[in-house]
Short mmCIF file of C-alpha atoms and ligand atoms in Angstrom, two decimals:
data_model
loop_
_atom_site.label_atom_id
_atom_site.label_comp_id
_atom_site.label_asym_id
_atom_site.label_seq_id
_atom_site.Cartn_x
_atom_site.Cartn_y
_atom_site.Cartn_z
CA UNK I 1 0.00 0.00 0.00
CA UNK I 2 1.26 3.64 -1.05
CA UNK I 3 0.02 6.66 0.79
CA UNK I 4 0.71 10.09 -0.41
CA UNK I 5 0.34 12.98 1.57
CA UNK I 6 0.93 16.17 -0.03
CA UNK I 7 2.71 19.11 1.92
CA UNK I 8 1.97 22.41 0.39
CA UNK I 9 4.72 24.79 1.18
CA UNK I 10 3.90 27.55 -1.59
CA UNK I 11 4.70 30.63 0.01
CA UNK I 12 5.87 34.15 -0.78
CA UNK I 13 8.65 35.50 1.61
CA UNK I 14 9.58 39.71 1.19
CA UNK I 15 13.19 39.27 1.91
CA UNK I 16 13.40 43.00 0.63
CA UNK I 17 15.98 45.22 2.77
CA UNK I 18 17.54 48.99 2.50
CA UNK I 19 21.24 49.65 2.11
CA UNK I 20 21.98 52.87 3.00
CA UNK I 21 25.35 54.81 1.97
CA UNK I 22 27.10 57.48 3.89
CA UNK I 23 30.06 59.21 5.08
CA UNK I 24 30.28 58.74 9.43
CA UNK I 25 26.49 56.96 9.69
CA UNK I 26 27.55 53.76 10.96
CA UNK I 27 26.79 54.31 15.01
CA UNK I 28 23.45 56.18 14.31
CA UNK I 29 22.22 53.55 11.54
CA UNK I 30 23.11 50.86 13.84
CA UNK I 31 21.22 52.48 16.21
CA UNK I 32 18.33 52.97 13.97
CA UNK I 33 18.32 49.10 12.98
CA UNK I 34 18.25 47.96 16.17
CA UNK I 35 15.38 49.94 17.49
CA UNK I 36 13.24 48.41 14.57
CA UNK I 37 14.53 44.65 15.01
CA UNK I 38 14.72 44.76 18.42
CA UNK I 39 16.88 42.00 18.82
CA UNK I 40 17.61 39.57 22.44
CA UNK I 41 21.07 39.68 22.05
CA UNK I 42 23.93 40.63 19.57
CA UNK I 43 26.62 38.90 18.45
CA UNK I 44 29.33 41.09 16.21
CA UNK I 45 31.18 38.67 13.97
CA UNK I 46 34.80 40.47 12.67
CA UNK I 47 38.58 39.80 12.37
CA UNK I 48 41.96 40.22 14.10
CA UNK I 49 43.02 43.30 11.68
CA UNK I 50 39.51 45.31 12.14
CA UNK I 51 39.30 44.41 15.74
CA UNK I 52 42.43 45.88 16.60
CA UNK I 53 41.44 49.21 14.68
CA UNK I 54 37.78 49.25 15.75
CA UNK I 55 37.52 47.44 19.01
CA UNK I 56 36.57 50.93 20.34
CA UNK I 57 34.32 51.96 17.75
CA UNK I 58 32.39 48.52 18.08
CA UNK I 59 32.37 48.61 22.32
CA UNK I 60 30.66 52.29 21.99
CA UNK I 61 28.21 51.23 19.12
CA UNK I 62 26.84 48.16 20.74
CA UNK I 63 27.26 48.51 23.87
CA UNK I 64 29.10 45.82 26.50
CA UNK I 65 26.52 43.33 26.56
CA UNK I 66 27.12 42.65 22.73
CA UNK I 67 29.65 39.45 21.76
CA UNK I 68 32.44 40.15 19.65
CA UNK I 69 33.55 37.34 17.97
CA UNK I 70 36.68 37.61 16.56
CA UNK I 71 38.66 35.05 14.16
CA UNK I 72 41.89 35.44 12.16
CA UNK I 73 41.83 37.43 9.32
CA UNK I 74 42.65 35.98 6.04
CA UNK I 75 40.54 33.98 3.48
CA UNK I 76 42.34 30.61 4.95
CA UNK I 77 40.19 30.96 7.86
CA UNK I 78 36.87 30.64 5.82
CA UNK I 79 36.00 27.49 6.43
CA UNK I 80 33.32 25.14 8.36
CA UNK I 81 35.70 24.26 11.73
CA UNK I 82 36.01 28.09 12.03
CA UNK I 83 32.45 28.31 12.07
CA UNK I 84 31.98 25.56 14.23
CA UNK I 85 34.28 27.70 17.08
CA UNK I 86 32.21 30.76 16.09
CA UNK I 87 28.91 28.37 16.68
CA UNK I 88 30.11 27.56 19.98
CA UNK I 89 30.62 31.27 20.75
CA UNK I 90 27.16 32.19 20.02
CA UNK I 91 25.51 29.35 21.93
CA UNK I 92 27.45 30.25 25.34
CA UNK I 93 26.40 34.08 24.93
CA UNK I 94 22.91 33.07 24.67
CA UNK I 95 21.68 33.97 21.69
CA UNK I 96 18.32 32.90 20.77
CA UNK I 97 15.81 33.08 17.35
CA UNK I 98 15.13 36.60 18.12
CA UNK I 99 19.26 37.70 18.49
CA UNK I 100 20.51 39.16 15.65
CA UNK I 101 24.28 38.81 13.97
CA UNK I 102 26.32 41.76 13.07
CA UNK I 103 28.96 41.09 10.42
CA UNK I 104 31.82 43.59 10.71
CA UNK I 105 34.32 43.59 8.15
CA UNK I 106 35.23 42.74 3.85
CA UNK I 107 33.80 40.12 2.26
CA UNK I 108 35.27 36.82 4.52
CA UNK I 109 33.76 38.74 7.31
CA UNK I 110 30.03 38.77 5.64
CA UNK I 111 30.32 35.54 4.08
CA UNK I 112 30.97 33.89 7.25
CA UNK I 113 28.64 35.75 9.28
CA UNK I 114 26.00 35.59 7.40
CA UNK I 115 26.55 31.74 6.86
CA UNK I 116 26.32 31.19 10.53
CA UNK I 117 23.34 33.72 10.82
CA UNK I 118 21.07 31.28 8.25
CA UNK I 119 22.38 28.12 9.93
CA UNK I 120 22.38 28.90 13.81
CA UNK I 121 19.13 27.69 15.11
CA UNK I 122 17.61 27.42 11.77
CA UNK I 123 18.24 31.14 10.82
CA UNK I 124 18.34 34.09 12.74
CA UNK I 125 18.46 37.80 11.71
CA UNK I 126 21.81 39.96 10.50
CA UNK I 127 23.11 42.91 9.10
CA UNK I 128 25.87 43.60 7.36
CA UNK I 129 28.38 46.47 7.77
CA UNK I 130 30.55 45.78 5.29
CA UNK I 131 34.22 47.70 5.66
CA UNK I 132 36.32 46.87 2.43
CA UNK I 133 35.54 47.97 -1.17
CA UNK I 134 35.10 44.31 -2.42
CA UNK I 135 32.62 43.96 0.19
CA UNK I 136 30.28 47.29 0.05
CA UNK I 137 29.92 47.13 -3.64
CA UNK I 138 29.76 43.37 -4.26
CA UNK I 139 29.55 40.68 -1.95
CA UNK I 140 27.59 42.52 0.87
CA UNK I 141 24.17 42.66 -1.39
CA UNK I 142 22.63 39.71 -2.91
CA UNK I 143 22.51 37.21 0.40
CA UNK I 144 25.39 34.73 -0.56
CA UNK I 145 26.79 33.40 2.45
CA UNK I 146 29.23 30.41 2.86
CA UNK I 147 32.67 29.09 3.42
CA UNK I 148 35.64 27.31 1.50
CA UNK I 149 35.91 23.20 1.18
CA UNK I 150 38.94 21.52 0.30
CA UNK I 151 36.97 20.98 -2.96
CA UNK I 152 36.79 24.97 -3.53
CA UNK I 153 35.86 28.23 -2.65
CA UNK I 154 32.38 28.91 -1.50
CA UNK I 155 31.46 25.82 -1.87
CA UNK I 156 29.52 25.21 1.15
CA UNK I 157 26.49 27.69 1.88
CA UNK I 158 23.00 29.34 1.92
CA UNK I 159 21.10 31.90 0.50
CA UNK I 160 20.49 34.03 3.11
CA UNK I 161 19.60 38.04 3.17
CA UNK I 162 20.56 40.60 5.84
CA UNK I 163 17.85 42.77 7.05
CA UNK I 164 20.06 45.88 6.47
CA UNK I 165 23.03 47.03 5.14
CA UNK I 166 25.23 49.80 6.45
CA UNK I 167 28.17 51.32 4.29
CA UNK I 168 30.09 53.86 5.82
CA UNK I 169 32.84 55.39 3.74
CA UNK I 170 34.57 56.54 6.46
CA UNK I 171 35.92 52.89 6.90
CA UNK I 172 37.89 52.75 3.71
CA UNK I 173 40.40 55.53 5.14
CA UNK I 174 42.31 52.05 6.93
CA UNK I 175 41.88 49.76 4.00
CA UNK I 176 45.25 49.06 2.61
CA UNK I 177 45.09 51.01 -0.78
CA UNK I 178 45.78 47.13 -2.44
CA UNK I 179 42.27 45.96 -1.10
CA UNK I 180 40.89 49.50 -2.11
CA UNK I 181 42.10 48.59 -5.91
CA UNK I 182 40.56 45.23 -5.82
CA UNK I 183 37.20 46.39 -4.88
CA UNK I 184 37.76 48.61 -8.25
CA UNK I 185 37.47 45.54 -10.17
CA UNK I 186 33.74 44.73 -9.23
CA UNK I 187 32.75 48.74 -9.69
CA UNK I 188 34.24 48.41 -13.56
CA UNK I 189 32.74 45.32 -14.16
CA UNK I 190 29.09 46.74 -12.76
CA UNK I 191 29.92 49.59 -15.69
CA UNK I 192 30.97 47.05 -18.42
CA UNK I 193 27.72 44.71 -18.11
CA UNK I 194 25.28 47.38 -17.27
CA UNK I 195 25.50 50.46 -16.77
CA UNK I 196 27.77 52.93 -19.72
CA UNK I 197 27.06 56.32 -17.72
CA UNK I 198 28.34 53.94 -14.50
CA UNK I 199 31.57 53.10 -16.58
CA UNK I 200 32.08 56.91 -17.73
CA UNK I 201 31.54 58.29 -14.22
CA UNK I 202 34.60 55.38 -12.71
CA UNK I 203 36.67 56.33 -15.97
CA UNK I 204 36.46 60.35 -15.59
CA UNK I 205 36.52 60.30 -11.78
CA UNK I 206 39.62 58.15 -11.05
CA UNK I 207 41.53 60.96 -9.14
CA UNK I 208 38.84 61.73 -6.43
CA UNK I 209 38.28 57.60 -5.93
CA UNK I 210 41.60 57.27 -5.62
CA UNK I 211 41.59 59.54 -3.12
CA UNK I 212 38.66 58.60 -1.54
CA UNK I 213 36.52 61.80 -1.75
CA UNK I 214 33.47 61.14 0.52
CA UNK I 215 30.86 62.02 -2.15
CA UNK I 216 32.08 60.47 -5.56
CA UNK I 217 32.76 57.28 -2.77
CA UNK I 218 28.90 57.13 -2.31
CA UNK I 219 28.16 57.89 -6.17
CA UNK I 220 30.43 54.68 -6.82
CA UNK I 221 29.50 52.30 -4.02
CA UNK I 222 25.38 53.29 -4.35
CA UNK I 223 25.74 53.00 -8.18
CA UNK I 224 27.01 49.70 -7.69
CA UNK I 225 24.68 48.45 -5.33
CA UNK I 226 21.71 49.86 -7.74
CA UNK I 227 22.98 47.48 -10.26
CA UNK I 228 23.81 44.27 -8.33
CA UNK I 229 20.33 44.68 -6.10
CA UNK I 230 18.52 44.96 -9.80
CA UNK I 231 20.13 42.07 -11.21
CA UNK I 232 19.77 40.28 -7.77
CA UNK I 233 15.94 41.00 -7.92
CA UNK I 234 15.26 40.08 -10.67
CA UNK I 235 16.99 36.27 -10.13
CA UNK I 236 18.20 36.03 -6.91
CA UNK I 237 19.02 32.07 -7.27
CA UNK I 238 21.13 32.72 -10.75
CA UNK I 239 19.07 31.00 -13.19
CA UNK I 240 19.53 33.44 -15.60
CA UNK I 241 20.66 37.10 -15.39
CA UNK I 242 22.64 37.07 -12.43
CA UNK I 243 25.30 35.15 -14.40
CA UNK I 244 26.10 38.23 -15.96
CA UNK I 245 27.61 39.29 -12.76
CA UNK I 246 29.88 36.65 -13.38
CA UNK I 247 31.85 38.51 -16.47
CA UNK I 248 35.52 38.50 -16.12
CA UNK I 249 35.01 35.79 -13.43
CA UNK I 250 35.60 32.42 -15.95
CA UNK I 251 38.94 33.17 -16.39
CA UNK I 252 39.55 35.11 -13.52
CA UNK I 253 38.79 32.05 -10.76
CA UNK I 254 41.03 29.98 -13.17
CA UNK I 255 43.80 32.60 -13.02
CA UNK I 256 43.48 33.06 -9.11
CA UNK I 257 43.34 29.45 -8.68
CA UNK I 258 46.26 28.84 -10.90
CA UNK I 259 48.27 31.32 -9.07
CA UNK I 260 47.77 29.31 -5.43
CA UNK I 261 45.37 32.63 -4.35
CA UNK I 262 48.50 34.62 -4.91
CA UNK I 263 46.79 36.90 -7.21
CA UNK I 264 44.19 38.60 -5.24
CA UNK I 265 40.12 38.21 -6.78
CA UNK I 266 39.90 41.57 -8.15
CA UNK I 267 43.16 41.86 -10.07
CA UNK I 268 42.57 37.80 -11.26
CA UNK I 269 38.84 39.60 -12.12
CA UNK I 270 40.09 42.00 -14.19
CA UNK I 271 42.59 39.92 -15.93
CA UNK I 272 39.20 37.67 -16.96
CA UNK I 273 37.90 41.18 -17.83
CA UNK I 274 40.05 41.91 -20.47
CA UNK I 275 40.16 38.05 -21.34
CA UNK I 276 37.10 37.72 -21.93
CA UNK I 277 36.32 41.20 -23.49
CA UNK I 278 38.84 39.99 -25.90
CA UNK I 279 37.32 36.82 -26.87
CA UNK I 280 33.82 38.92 -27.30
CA UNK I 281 36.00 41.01 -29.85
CA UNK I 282 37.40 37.97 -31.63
CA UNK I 283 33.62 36.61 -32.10
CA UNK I 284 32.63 39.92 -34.06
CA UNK I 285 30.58 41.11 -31.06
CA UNK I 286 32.88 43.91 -29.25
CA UNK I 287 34.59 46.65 -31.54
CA UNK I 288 38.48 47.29 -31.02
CA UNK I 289 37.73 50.97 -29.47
CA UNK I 290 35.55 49.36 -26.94
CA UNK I 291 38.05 46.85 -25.90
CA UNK I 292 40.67 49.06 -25.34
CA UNK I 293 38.32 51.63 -23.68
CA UNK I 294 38.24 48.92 -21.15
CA UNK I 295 41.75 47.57 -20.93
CA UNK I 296 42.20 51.41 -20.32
CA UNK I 297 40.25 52.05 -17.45
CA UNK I 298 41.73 48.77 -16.23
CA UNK I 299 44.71 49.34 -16.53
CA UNK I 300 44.54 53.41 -15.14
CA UNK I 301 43.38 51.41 -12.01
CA UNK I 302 46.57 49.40 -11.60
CA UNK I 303 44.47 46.05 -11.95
CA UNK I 304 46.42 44.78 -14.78
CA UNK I 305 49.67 44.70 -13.08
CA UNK I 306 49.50 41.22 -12.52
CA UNK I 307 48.46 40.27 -16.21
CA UNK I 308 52.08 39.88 -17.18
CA UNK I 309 52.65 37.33 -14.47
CA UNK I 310 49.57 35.22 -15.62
CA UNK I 311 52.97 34.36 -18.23
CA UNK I 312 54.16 32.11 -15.50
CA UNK I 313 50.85 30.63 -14.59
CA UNK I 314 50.37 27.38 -16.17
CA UNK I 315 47.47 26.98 -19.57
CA UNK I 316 46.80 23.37 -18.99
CA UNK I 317 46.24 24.60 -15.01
CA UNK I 318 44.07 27.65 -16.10
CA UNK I 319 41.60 25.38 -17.95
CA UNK I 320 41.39 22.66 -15.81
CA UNK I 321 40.88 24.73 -13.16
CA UNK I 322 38.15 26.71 -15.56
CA UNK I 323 36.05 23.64 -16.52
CA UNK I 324 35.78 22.83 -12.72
CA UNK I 325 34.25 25.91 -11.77
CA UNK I 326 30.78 25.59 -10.36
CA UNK I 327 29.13 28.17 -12.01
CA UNK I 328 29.75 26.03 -15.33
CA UNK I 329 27.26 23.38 -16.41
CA UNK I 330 28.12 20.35 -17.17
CA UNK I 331 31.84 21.23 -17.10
CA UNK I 332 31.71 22.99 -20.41
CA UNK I 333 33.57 26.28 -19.81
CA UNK I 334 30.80 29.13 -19.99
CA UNK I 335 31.10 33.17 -20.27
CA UNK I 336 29.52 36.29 -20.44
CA UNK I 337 29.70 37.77 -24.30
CA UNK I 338 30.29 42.20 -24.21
CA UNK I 339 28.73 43.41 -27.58
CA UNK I 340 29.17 46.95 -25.98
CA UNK I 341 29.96 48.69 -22.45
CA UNK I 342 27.01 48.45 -20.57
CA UNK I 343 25.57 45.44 -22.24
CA UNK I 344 25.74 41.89 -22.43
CA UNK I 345 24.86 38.94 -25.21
CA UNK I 346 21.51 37.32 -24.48
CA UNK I 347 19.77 34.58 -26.28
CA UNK I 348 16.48 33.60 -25.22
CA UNK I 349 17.12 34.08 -21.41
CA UNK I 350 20.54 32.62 -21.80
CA UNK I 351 23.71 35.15 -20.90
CA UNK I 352 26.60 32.58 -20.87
CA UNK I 353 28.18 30.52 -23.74
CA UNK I 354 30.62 27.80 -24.73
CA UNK I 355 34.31 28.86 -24.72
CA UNK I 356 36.85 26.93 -26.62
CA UNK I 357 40.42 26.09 -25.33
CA UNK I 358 41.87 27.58 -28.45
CA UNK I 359 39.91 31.00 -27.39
CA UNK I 360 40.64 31.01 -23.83
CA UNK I 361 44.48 30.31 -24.84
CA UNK I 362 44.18 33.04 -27.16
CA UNK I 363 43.04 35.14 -24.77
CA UNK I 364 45.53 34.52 -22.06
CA UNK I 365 48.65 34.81 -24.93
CA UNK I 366 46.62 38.56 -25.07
CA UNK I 367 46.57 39.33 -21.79
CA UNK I 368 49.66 39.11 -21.33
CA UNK I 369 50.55 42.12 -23.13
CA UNK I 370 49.50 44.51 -20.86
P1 LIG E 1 37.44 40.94 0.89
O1 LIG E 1 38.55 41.40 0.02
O2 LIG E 1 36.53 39.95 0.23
O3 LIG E 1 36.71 42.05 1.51
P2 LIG E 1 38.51 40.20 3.53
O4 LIG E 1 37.29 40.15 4.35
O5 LIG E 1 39.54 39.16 3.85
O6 LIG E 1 38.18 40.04 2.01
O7 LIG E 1 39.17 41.63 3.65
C1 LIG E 1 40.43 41.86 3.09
C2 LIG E 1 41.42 42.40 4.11
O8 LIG E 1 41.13 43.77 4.35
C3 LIG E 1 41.37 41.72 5.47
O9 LIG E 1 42.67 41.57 5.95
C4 LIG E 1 40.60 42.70 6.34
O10 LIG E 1 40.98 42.63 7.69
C5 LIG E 1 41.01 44.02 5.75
N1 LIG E 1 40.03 45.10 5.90
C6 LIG E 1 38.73 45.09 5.53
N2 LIG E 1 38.16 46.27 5.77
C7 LIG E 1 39.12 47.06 6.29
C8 LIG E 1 39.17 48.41 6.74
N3 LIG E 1 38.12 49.22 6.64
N4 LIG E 1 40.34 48.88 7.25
C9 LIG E 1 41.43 48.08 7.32
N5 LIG E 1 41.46 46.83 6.89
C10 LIG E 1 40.33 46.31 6.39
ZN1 LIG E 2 34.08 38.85 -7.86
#
């Protein structure tokens, strides 16, 4: 005998959530979060480097009854048994369902946090404040948390959303000016696969980024977020359009990977950048002028100055590493085509394609011009 019994679960969650931009609002935003979510108990989740520059800043925000939880910094450290200490942590401060998890820090920092906010007693509530580039303009919106695997990066995780997010620019005045550059990456590739006036405004306005100018800080990092929270809303679990944010990143993973990590994401990003931009010239789809409009503003950043050392990397690595990528189905080796800054290739819902080895080798012989 076969019963069935059918278990209707078809329901519609608003996971929507406000990230707000400024220059010196973290302690009053916090404030303002807190007094809507009401939460049991806090538990602030950062690393050795920001703990020992904002251990003050964090005490006066949130108060002495909030737990800091603090873990190496470094992307070694993002992995299940560090979660399983931070787990630990959390239980013997007492949170509960209605405590809510603060992740302080770059993008390691809000991965992890926000990992062990959807798995810690089925889920509780967090916000992110995130203080790198990388993080505020990329990997702080769109509610991927998880850790590394000996298999690969990210491997383990959940889809989780914060209820808030709180970018303050002040932060970036102690970010080592090499983590400010690889946050750059991200904002150009926002520009390349969506937004031209986005691309103009990070080509023309390189001096007053680089020198961190509060207001053209919060024109970058909001613009950014505008276009990553679009293309997150429309397909949150990437089953079409958020591949696109994955231009650049085909060959960039592969390079990074290659070089044992060495190579830091962003600059490995924008090496895939002009990789792949290339290969959408070769197919007819990008002109020349556009291309080098975009090795340009790459290079002006300094994000090309590891290209010549993807020399040393080796091909055969590059592409196996490549075809093992998760984001690629089926192991064929997928990217996103440019026809033009600000747009991307798309056939019938579909925004990745097939790349050859004879392309991608083509492309990384390129590359290594600049
Ligand atoms: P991501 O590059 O994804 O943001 P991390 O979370 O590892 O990766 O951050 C990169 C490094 O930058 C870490 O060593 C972190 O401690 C440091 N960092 C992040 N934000 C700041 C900041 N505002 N000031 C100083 N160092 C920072
Ligand atoms: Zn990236």
């Amino acid at each position: 005998m076969i019963k069935t019994v059918p278990v209707s679960l078809n329901r519609t969650i608003d996971d929507s959530y406000e990230i707000s931009i400024g220059a010196g609002i973290f302690s009053e935003k916090v404030q303002g979060v807190f007094s809507t979510l009401k939460p049991t108990r806090v538990a602030i989740v950062t690393d050795t480097h920001l703990y020992k520059i904002y251990r003050d800043t964090l005490n006066v925000t949130f108060g002495n009854d909030a737990r800091i939880i603090v873990y190496p910094a470094g992307e070694s450290k993002k992995n299940f048994r560090t979660i399983n200490g931070m787990f630990g942590e959390l239980q013997e401060a007492g949170l509960d369902r209605k405590s809510c998890i603060v992740a302080f820090g770059g993008g390691v920092t809000g991965d992890m946090a926000g990992f062990l906010a959807g798995i810690f007693l089925r889920g509780v509530r967090f916000i992110q404040v995130p203080t790198s580039l990388l993080a505020m303009v990329d990997s702080s919106t769109g509610g991927k948390t998880g850790v590394d695997t000996p298999g690969g990066k990210n491997l383990m995780g959940v889809f989780h959303q914060p209820k808030s997010v709180i970018i303050d620019t002040d932060f970036l005045r102690t970010l080592p000016k090499r983590e400010l550059i690889n946050g750059m990456a991200e904002v150009v590739k926002h520009g390349i696969i969506a937004d031209r006036d986005y691309f103009t405004l990070v080509e023309k306005k390189r001096t007053k980024i680089k020198k961190l100018d509060p207001d053209t800080m919060i024109e970058v990092i909001s613009g950014s977020c505008r276009i990553k929270s679009a293309v997150v809303s429309a397909d949150e679990k990437e089953a079409g359009l958020r591949q696109t944010l994955n231009f650049g990143h085909t060959i960039g993973h592969a390079v990074e990977a290659a070089s044992d990590f060495k190579i830091p994401h962003g600059y490995a990003v924008a090496i895939g950048m002009a990789a792949e931009a290339y290969i959408s010239q070769k197919r007819g789809y990008l002109s020349g002028k556009e291309f080098e409009r975009i090795t340009r503003v790459l290079k002006a950043y300094g994000l090309l100055k590891y290209a010549a050392l993807s020399d040393k990397l080796d091909a055969g690595r590059i592409i196996h590493a490549s075809a093992r990528d998760k984001k690629n189905v089926a192991s064929n080796v997928r990217f996103v085509v440019i026809p033009e800054i600000g747009k991307v290739r798309e056939e019938n819902g579909v925004y990745s394609f097939d790349m050859k080895e004879g392309e991608l080798l083509d492309a990384l012989q390129k590359v290594k011009e600049f």
